[in-house]
Coordinates of C-alpha atoms in Angstrom, one line a residue:
M1296 CA 0.0 0.0 0.0
T1297 CA 1.3 3.4 -0.9
E1298 CA 1.8 6.1 1.8
Q1299 CA -1.1 8.0 0.4
G1300 CA -3.3 4.9 0.5
S1301 CA -2.2 4.1 4.0
L1302 CA -3.2 7.7 5.1
Q1303 CA -6.6 7.4 3.4
A1304 CA -7.2 4.1 5.1
G1305 CA -6.2 5.5 8.4
N1306 CA -8.3 8.6 8.1
N1307 CA -11.5 6.7 7.5
L1308 CA -12.9 3.7 9.2
D1309 CA -15.1 2.8 6.3
P1310 CA -13.0 0.6 3.8
W1311 CA -15.5 1.4 1.0
Y1312 CA -15.3 5.2 1.5
S1313 CA -13.6 5.8 -1.8
H1314 CA -16.1 3.6 -3.7
Y1315 CA -19.2 5.6 -3.0
A1316 CA -20.9 7.7 -5.7
E1317 CA -20.3 11.4 -5.4
R1318 CA -23.9 12.0 -4.5
A1319 CA -23.6 10.0 -1.4
G1320 CA -21.7 12.9 0.1
G1321 CA -25.0 14.8 0.1
L1322 CA -26.5 12.4 2.6
R1323 CA -26.5 13.9 6.1
A1324 CA -28.2 12.9 9.3
S1325 CA -31.2 15.1 10.0
E1326 CA -31.0 17.1 13.2
V1327 CA -34.7 16.2 13.8
R1328 CA -34.1 12.4 13.4
A1329 CA -31.0 12.6 15.6
L1330 CA -33.1 14.1 18.4
F1331 CA -35.6 11.2 18.5
A1332 CA -33.4 8.9 20.6
V1333 CA -33.1 11.6 23.3
A1334 CA -36.6 12.9 23.0
S1335 CA -38.1 9.5 23.4
R1336 CA -36.9 9.1 26.9
P1337 CA -40.0 9.3 29.2
E1338 CA -38.5 11.9 31.5
V1339 CA -37.9 14.3 28.6
V1340 CA -40.7 16.6 27.4
S1341 CA -40.2 16.6 23.7
L1342 CA -41.3 19.7 21.8
A1343 CA -39.1 18.5 19.0
G1344 CA -40.6 15.9 16.7
G1345 CA -43.7 16.4 14.5
M1346 CA -45.3 13.1 15.5
P1347 CA -49.1 13.0 15.1
F1348 CA -51.2 12.1 18.2
V1349 CA -52.4 8.8 16.8
A1350 CA -54.0 7.9 20.2
A1351 CA -56.8 10.2 19.1
L1352 CA -57.7 7.7 16.4
P1353 CA -60.1 5.0 17.7
Q1354 CA -58.4 1.7 17.3
D1355 CA -61.6 -0.1 16.4
L1356 CA -61.9 1.9 13.2
V1357 CA -58.5 0.7 12.0
I1358 CA -58.8 -2.8 13.4
G1359 CA -62.2 -3.2 11.7
A1360 CA -60.8 -2.0 8.4
M1361 CA -57.9 -4.4 8.6
D1362 CA -60.2 -7.3 9.5
R1363 CA -62.5 -6.6 6.5
V1364 CA -59.6 -6.3 4.1
M1365 CA -58.1 -9.6 5.2
R1366 CA -61.4 -11.4 5.2
E1367 CA -62.6 -10.1 1.9
Q1368 CA -59.4 -9.2 -0.1
G1369 CA -56.6 -11.0 1.7
A1370 CA -55.1 -12.6 -1.3
V1371 CA -54.9 -9.2 -3.1
A1372 CA -53.8 -7.3 0.0
L1373 CA -50.7 -9.6 0.5
Q1374 CA -49.8 -9.6 -3.2
Y1375 CA -47.7 -7.2 -5.4
G1376 CA -49.8 -4.4 -6.8
S1377 CA -49.7 -1.6 -9.3
G1378 CA -46.8 0.8 -9.4
Q1379 CA -49.4 3.6 -9.6
G1380 CA -51.5 2.5 -6.7
V1381 CA -54.9 0.9 -6.0
P1382 CA -57.5 2.4 -8.4
E1383 CA -60.2 2.7 -5.8
L1384 CA -57.9 4.5 -3.3
R1385 CA -56.8 6.9 -6.1
E1386 CA -60.5 7.8 -6.7
Q1387 CA -61.0 8.4 -2.9
I1388 CA -57.9 10.6 -2.8
L1389 CA -59.8 12.9 -5.3
E1390 CA -62.4 13.3 -2.6
V1391 CA -59.8 14.3 0.0
M1392 CA -58.2 16.8 -2.4
A1393 CA -61.5 18.3 -3.3
L1394 CA -61.7 19.7 0.2
E1395 CA -59.0 22.1 -0.8
G1396 CA -60.4 23.0 -4.2
I1397 CA -58.6 20.5 -6.4
K1398 CA -60.4 19.0 -9.4
A1399 CA -58.4 16.1 -10.9
N1400 CA -58.5 12.7 -12.6
A1401 CA -57.5 9.6 -10.7
D1402 CA -55.3 8.7 -13.6
D1403 CA -53.0 11.5 -12.6
V1404 CA -52.6 10.3 -9.0
V1405 CA -49.6 8.2 -8.1
V1406 CA -49.6 6.5 -4.7
T1407 CA -46.3 6.5 -2.9
T1408 CA -44.7 5.2 0.3
G1409 CA -45.5 8.4 2.2
S1410 CA -45.3 11.9 0.6
Q1411 CA -41.6 12.1 1.4
H1412 CA -41.1 9.2 -1.1
A1413 CA -43.0 11.3 -3.7
L1414 CA -40.6 14.1 -2.9
E1415 CA -37.7 11.9 -3.5
L1416 CA -39.1 10.6 -6.8
V1417 CA -39.7 14.1 -8.1
S1418 CA -36.1 15.0 -7.1
K1419 CA -34.8 12.0 -8.9
L1420 CA -36.7 12.9 -12.1
F1421 CA -35.7 16.6 -12.2
L1422 CA -32.4 17.3 -10.4
D1423 CA -29.0 17.2 -12.0
P1424 CA -25.8 18.2 -10.0
G1425 CA -25.6 21.9 -9.7
D1426 CA -29.3 22.6 -10.2
V1427 CA -31.1 25.1 -7.9
V1428 CA -34.2 24.4 -5.9
L1429 CA -35.9 27.5 -4.5
S1430 CA -37.7 27.1 -1.2
E1431 CA -39.0 29.1 1.7
G1432 CA -36.5 30.0 4.4
P1433 CA -36.8 28.2 6.7
S1434 CA -38.0 24.9 5.0
Y1435 CA -38.7 21.3 5.8
V1436 CA -35.5 19.7 6.9
T1437 CA -35.8 16.3 5.1
A1438 CA -36.7 18.0 1.8
M1439 CA -33.3 19.7 2.0
V1440 CA -31.6 16.4 2.7
I1441 CA -33.2 14.9 -0.4
F1442 CA -32.3 17.9 -2.6
K1443 CA -28.7 17.8 -1.4
S1444 CA -28.5 14.1 -2.0
Y1445 CA -29.1 14.8 -5.7
Q1446 CA -26.4 17.4 -5.5
A1447 CA -28.7 20.3 -5.9
E1448 CA -28.3 23.7 -4.4
V1449 CA -31.1 25.0 -2.1
Q1450 CA -31.6 28.7 -2.1
H1451 CA -34.0 30.1 0.5
V1452 CA -36.6 32.8 -0.3
P1453 CA -37.7 34.9 2.6
M1454 CA -41.1 34.7 4.3
D1455 CA -43.2 36.9 6.5
E1456 CA -46.4 36.3 8.4
H1457 CA -48.3 35.8 5.1
G1458 CA -45.9 33.2 3.7
L1459 CA -43.4 33.4 0.8
I1460 CA -42.7 36.9 -0.3
P1461 CA -43.4 37.3 -4.1
E1462 CA -41.0 40.1 -4.7
A1463 CA -38.3 38.2 -3.0
L1464 CA -39.0 35.3 -5.3
R1465 CA -38.6 37.5 -8.3
E1466 CA -35.3 38.8 -7.0
H1467 CA -34.0 35.3 -6.4
I1468 CA -35.0 34.0 -9.8
T1469 CA -33.2 37.0 -11.4
R1470 CA -30.1 36.5 -9.3
V1471 CA -29.8 32.8 -9.8
R1472 CA -30.2 33.1 -13.6
A1473 CA -27.7 35.9 -13.8
A1474 CA -25.3 33.5 -12.2
G1475 CA -25.9 31.1 -15.0
K1476 CA -27.6 28.5 -12.9
T1477 CA -30.7 26.4 -13.6
I1478 CA -33.8 26.5 -11.4
K1479 CA -35.6 23.2 -11.6
F1480 CA -38.5 23.9 -9.2
L1481 CA -40.0 25.9 -6.4
Y1482 CA -40.6 23.8 -3.3
T1483 CA -43.3 25.2 -1.0
I1484 CA -45.4 24.2 2.0
P1485 CA -48.1 26.9 1.7
S1486 CA -50.5 25.8 4.4
F1487 CA -49.5 25.8 8.1
H1488 CA -45.8 25.7 7.1
N1489 CA -43.2 23.4 8.6
P1490 CA -41.5 24.8 10.6
A1491 CA -42.7 28.4 10.5
G1492 CA -46.4 27.7 11.1
V1493 CA -47.5 30.5 8.7
T1494 CA -49.9 30.2 5.8
L1495 CA -49.5 31.6 2.3
S1496 CA -52.4 34.0 1.6
W1497 CA -54.7 33.4 -1.4
E1498 CA -53.5 36.6 -3.1
R1499 CA -49.9 35.4 -2.9
R1500 CA -50.7 31.9 -4.1
V1501 CA -52.1 33.5 -7.2
E1502 CA -49.1 35.8 -7.7
I1503 CA -46.5 33.1 -6.9
L1504 CA -48.0 30.7 -9.4
Q1505 CA -48.0 33.5 -12.0
I1506 CA -44.3 34.3 -11.3
A1507 CA -43.5 30.6 -11.7
K1508 CA -45.4 30.3 -15.0
E1509 CA -43.7 33.4 -16.4
N1510 CA -40.3 32.0 -15.6
D1511 CA -41.1 28.4 -16.7
I1512 CA -40.5 27.0 -13.2
L1513 CA -42.4 24.0 -11.8
V1514 CA -44.1 24.4 -8.4
L1515 CA -43.8 21.5 -6.0
E1516 CA -46.6 22.0 -3.5
D1517 CA -46.2 19.9 -0.3
N1518 CA -49.4 19.9 1.8
P1519 CA -49.3 17.5 4.8
Y1520 CA -51.2 19.8 7.1
G1521 CA -53.8 21.6 5.0
L1522 CA -56.9 19.9 6.5
L1523 CA -55.7 20.4 10.1
Y1524 CA -56.9 23.9 10.5
F1525 CA -58.3 25.4 13.7
D1526 CA -60.5 28.5 13.4
R1527 CA -60.7 28.7 9.6
A1528 CA -59.6 26.7 6.6
A1529 CA -56.5 27.6 4.6
P1530 CA -57.0 29.0 1.1
D1531 CA -57.5 26.5 -1.6
A1532 CA -54.3 24.7 -2.8
I1533 CA -52.1 26.2 -5.4
R1534 CA -52.9 23.1 -7.6
S1535 CA -56.5 24.3 -7.7
L1536 CA -55.3 27.2 -9.9
D1537 CA -53.3 25.2 -12.4
E1538 CA -53.1 21.6 -13.7
E1539 CA -49.9 21.8 -15.7
G1540 CA -47.5 23.8 -13.6
V1541 CA -47.9 22.2 -10.2
V1542 CA -47.0 18.8 -8.7
Y1543 CA -49.1 18.4 -5.5
L1544 CA -47.9 16.1 -2.7
G1545 CA -50.4 14.7 -0.1
T1546 CA -50.3 12.1 2.7
F1547 CA -52.4 10.2 5.1
S1548 CA -49.7 10.4 7.8
K1549 CA -51.2 13.5 9.5
T1550 CA -54.9 12.9 9.0
L1551 CA -54.8 9.1 9.7
A1552 CA -51.5 7.6 10.8
P1553 CA -47.9 7.7 9.6
G1554 CA -47.4 4.0 10.2
F1555 CA -49.3 3.1 7.0
R1556 CA -46.7 5.0 4.9
V1557 CA -49.2 6.0 2.2
G1558 CA -48.9 9.3 0.4
W1559 CA -49.5 10.5 -3.2
A1560 CA -48.4 12.8 -5.9
L1561 CA -50.9 14.5 -8.3
A1562 CA -48.9 15.5 -11.4
P1563 CA -49.4 16.7 -15.0
H1564 CA -49.9 13.7 -17.3
A1565 CA -46.4 13.5 -18.7
I1566 CA -44.7 13.8 -15.3
R1567 CA -47.2 11.3 -13.9
E1568 CA -46.0 8.7 -16.4
K1569 CA -42.4 9.2 -15.3
L1570 CA -43.4 9.1 -11.6
V1571 CA -44.9 5.7 -12.1
L1572 CA -41.8 4.4 -13.8
A1573 CA -39.6 5.9 -11.0
N1574 CA -41.9 4.4 -8.4
E1575 CA -41.7 0.9 -9.9
A1576 CA -37.9 1.3 -10.1
A1577 CA -37.7 2.2 -6.4
V1578 CA -40.2 0.0 -4.6
L1579 CA -41.9 -2.0 -7.4
S1580 CA -45.2 -1.2 -5.9
P1581 CA -46.5 0.6 -2.8
S1582 CA -48.0 -1.7 -0.1
S1583 CA -51.3 -3.1 -1.3
F1584 CA -52.2 -4.0 2.3
S1585 CA -51.8 -0.4 3.5
Q1586 CA -53.6 1.1 0.6
L1587 CA -56.6 -1.3 0.9
V1588 CA -56.9 -0.7 4.7
I1589 CA -56.9 3.1 4.1
S1590 CA -59.4 2.6 1.3
E1591 CA -61.7 0.6 3.5
Y1592 CA -61.3 3.1 6.3
L1593 CA -62.3 6.0 3.9
K1594 CA -65.3 3.9 2.7
S1595 CA -66.6 2.8 6.1
A1596 CA -65.6 5.4 8.7
D1597 CA -66.5 9.0 9.3
W1598 CA -63.1 10.1 8.2
K1599 CA -64.1 13.8 8.0
G1600 CA -65.3 13.6 11.6
Q1601 CA -62.1 12.0 12.6
I1602 CA -60.1 14.9 11.0
N1603 CA -62.3 17.3 13.1
T1604 CA -61.3 15.3 16.2
F1605 CA -57.6 15.8 15.3
R1606 CA -58.2 19.5 14.7
G1607 CA -59.7 19.8 18.2
V1608 CA -56.8 18.0 19.8
Y1609 CA -54.2 20.1 18.1
H1610 CA -56.0 23.3 18.6
E1611 CA -56.1 22.7 22.4
R1612 CA -52.4 21.9 22.4
K1613 CA -51.5 24.9 20.3
N1614 CA -53.4 27.1 22.7
A1615 CA -51.6 25.5 25.6
M1616 CA -48.2 26.3 24.0
I1617 CA -49.1 29.9 23.2
S1618 CA -50.4 30.6 26.6
S1619 CA -47.4 29.0 28.2
L1620 CA -45.0 31.1 26.1
E1621 CA -46.9 34.2 27.1
E1622 CA -46.6 33.3 30.8
Y1623 CA -43.0 32.0 30.9
L1624 CA -41.2 33.7 28.0
P1625 CA -43.1 36.9 27.2
E1626 CA -39.9 38.6 26.1
L1627 CA -39.6 36.2 23.1
S1628 CA -41.5 36.4 19.8
W1629 CA -43.2 33.5 18.0
T1630 CA -45.7 32.7 15.2
N1631 CA -49.3 31.8 16.1
P1632 CA -50.5 29.2 13.6
N1633 CA -54.1 28.6 12.7
G1634 CA -53.4 24.9 12.0
G1635 CA -50.7 22.3 11.7
F1636 CA -48.1 21.2 14.3
Y1637 CA -45.6 24.0 14.8
V1638 CA -44.7 27.3 16.5
W1639 CA -41.5 29.1 15.3
V1640 CA -39.8 31.0 18.0
T1641 CA -37.3 33.8 17.7
L1642 CA -34.7 34.1 20.6
P1643 CA -32.8 37.1 21.7
E1644 CA -29.9 37.9 19.4
R1645 CA -27.3 36.7 21.8
L1646 CA -28.6 33.2 22.0
D1647 CA -27.8 30.2 19.8
S1648 CA -30.5 27.5 19.7
K1649 CA -28.2 24.8 18.5
A1650 CA -25.5 25.5 21.2
M1651 CA -28.2 25.7 23.9
L1652 CA -29.8 22.3 23.1
P1653 CA -27.5 20.1 25.3
R1654 CA -28.4 22.4 28.3
A1655 CA -32.1 22.0 27.4
V1656 CA -31.9 18.2 27.3
K1657 CA -30.1 18.3 30.6
E1658 CA -33.2 20.2 31.9
L1659 CA -35.4 17.5 30.4
V1660 CA -36.9 19.4 27.5
A1661 CA -36.1 19.0 23.8
Y1662 CA -36.8 21.3 20.8
T1663 CA -35.5 21.5 17.2
P1664 CA -32.8 24.2 16.6
G1665 CA -33.6 26.5 13.7
T1666 CA -30.4 25.5 12.0
A1667 CA -32.1 22.2 11.0
F1668 CA -34.4 24.2 8.6
F1669 CA -31.8 26.1 6.6
A1670 CA -29.5 24.7 4.0
D1671 CA -27.0 27.5 4.5
G1672 CA -26.5 27.1 8.3
D1673 CA -28.7 30.0 9.3
G1674 CA -31.4 29.9 12.0
H1675 CA -29.3 29.9 15.1
Q1676 CA -31.6 32.5 16.6
N1677 CA -34.7 30.3 16.1
M1678 CA -36.2 27.1 17.3
R1679 CA -39.2 25.0 16.3
L1680 CA -41.6 23.9 19.0
S1681 CA -44.0 21.1 18.2
F1682 CA -47.3 21.0 20.0
C1683 CA -48.8 18.0 18.2
Y1684 CA -47.7 15.1 20.5
P1685 CA -47.4 16.2 24.2
T1686 CA -50.4 16.7 26.3
P1687 CA -51.3 20.3 27.3
E1688 CA -50.0 19.6 30.7
N1689 CA -46.7 18.4 29.4
I1690 CA -46.4 21.3 27.0
R1691 CA -46.8 23.7 30.0
V1692 CA -44.0 21.8 31.9
G1693 CA -41.8 21.8 28.8
I1694 CA -42.1 25.5 28.2
R1695 CA -41.4 26.2 31.9
R1696 CA -38.2 24.1 31.7
L1697 CA -37.3 25.9 28.4
A1698 CA -37.7 29.2 30.2
T1699 CA -35.2 28.0 32.9
V1700 CA -32.8 27.1 30.1
I1701 CA -33.1 30.4 28.3
R1702 CA -32.8 32.5 31.4
G1703 CA -29.8 30.5 32.5
E1704 CA -28.1 31.0 29.2
L1705 CA -28.7 34.7 29.3
D1706 CA -27.4 34.9 32.9
L1707 CA -24.3 33.1 31.8
L1708 CA -23.7 35.5 28.9
D1709 CA -24.3 38.5 31.2
T1710 CA -21.8 37.1 33.7
F1711 CA -19.1 36.9 31.1
A1712 CA -20.1 40.0 29.2
G1713 CA -17.2 42.0 27.9
T1714 CA -14.6 39.3 28.6
G1715 CA -14.7 37.9 25.1
S1716 CA -14.5 34.4 26.4
L1717 CA -17.8 33.2 25.0
N1718 CA -18.1 35.3 21.9
A1719 CA -14.6 34.2 20.8
V1720 CA -15.7 30.6 20.2
R1721 CA -18.9 31.5 18.4
D1722 CA -19.3 32.3 14.7
N1723 CA -21.0 35.6 14.2
R1724 CA -23.4 34.0 11.8
R1725 CA -25.1 32.5 14.8
F1726 CA -26.2 35.8 16.0
S1727 CA -27.5 37.1 12.6
A1728 CA -31.0 38.4 12.4
P1729 CA -33.8 36.0 11.7
P1730 CA -35.3 35.7 8.2
P1731 CA -36.9 39.0 7.2
N1732 CA -40.3 39.6 8.9
I1733 CA -40.5 36.1 10.5
S1734 CA -40.8 36.6 14.2

């Protein structure tokens, strides 16, 4: 072995390190996923993960659907299926999407293994190394992991309390193209955004779609939370405005249960054909059993009433979080969502949410640092708090513990103010202002 080869072997414990494809370098552990092991400890109040409160789903509804499927369609349920998905379920998905103003044909629906799988398939079809994906800043953490795994560059477009800012989108398009780069699509979560909790206004949905059409940019609309509103429904989906320029992603993970791993993509006809081929290449076919159980559930249960139940559960928990923040941390600012799972908190400029996390875990509370939601390392002044899973009582306990952590961190900074001992080891980027107009 040469000296260079010896050094390479000594520097990496993986003997196959040099054999990986270049795109494997884009795979990174999600900060959210990394938190699950810690946050799952029973003594820790987790305000980190976006886990649905599946205990609110009556077990007999699901057990009954499973039983009927196995008794009446067992041989089909346990067999390979279509790469596009069960036809009856695709028809039922049209009923779900109609609640958000979407009119479509079941032939243009492709069932996937969760909507994240659909996101991965779209990325596989469209992204070449060096391509640009535009997305809100902040944005869904695992979407960015997927885009980077295909060696794409994520550029964040600022948001405010009404969602993505159209003028900022125009500016980013101009800047990216002036640099000679190719924009493949705009990725957006317009309703009850993850992580910011804000909702894109109807007027902006219309304008942003028009900007995308003018610039020949595909819109990838990810909508896991749209039906989980509180006081009022979100505006109709962007896909309700246009059939050819939007790929719409949906899922049953938030309105039923994530364990079934069933989502879908609604795409223009030509894209749909390629999505089916990509689906078959990846998984051969999505689970027939899961699809048939969900189809039976939609056919036999009051699924709209169950969504109303989830809305009530999450609304109560959101109120518990907001009232606890007002009581224990009134000096901070945060979003107040009208649906979904998340509150986006802005810390004092001196604090670093990522650096503060170990102290929080020691105090038995977990959150997700804002850095997880930016491709460029921004977000140190922010954190995402999830209210979907903990009880209202535990949310209150968690916020009280978080207040102890934040005040302790501020006291520590005050103690050493002017000595330079703390600031010297911190990158100034961590104290940069939050994204424009997001508080």
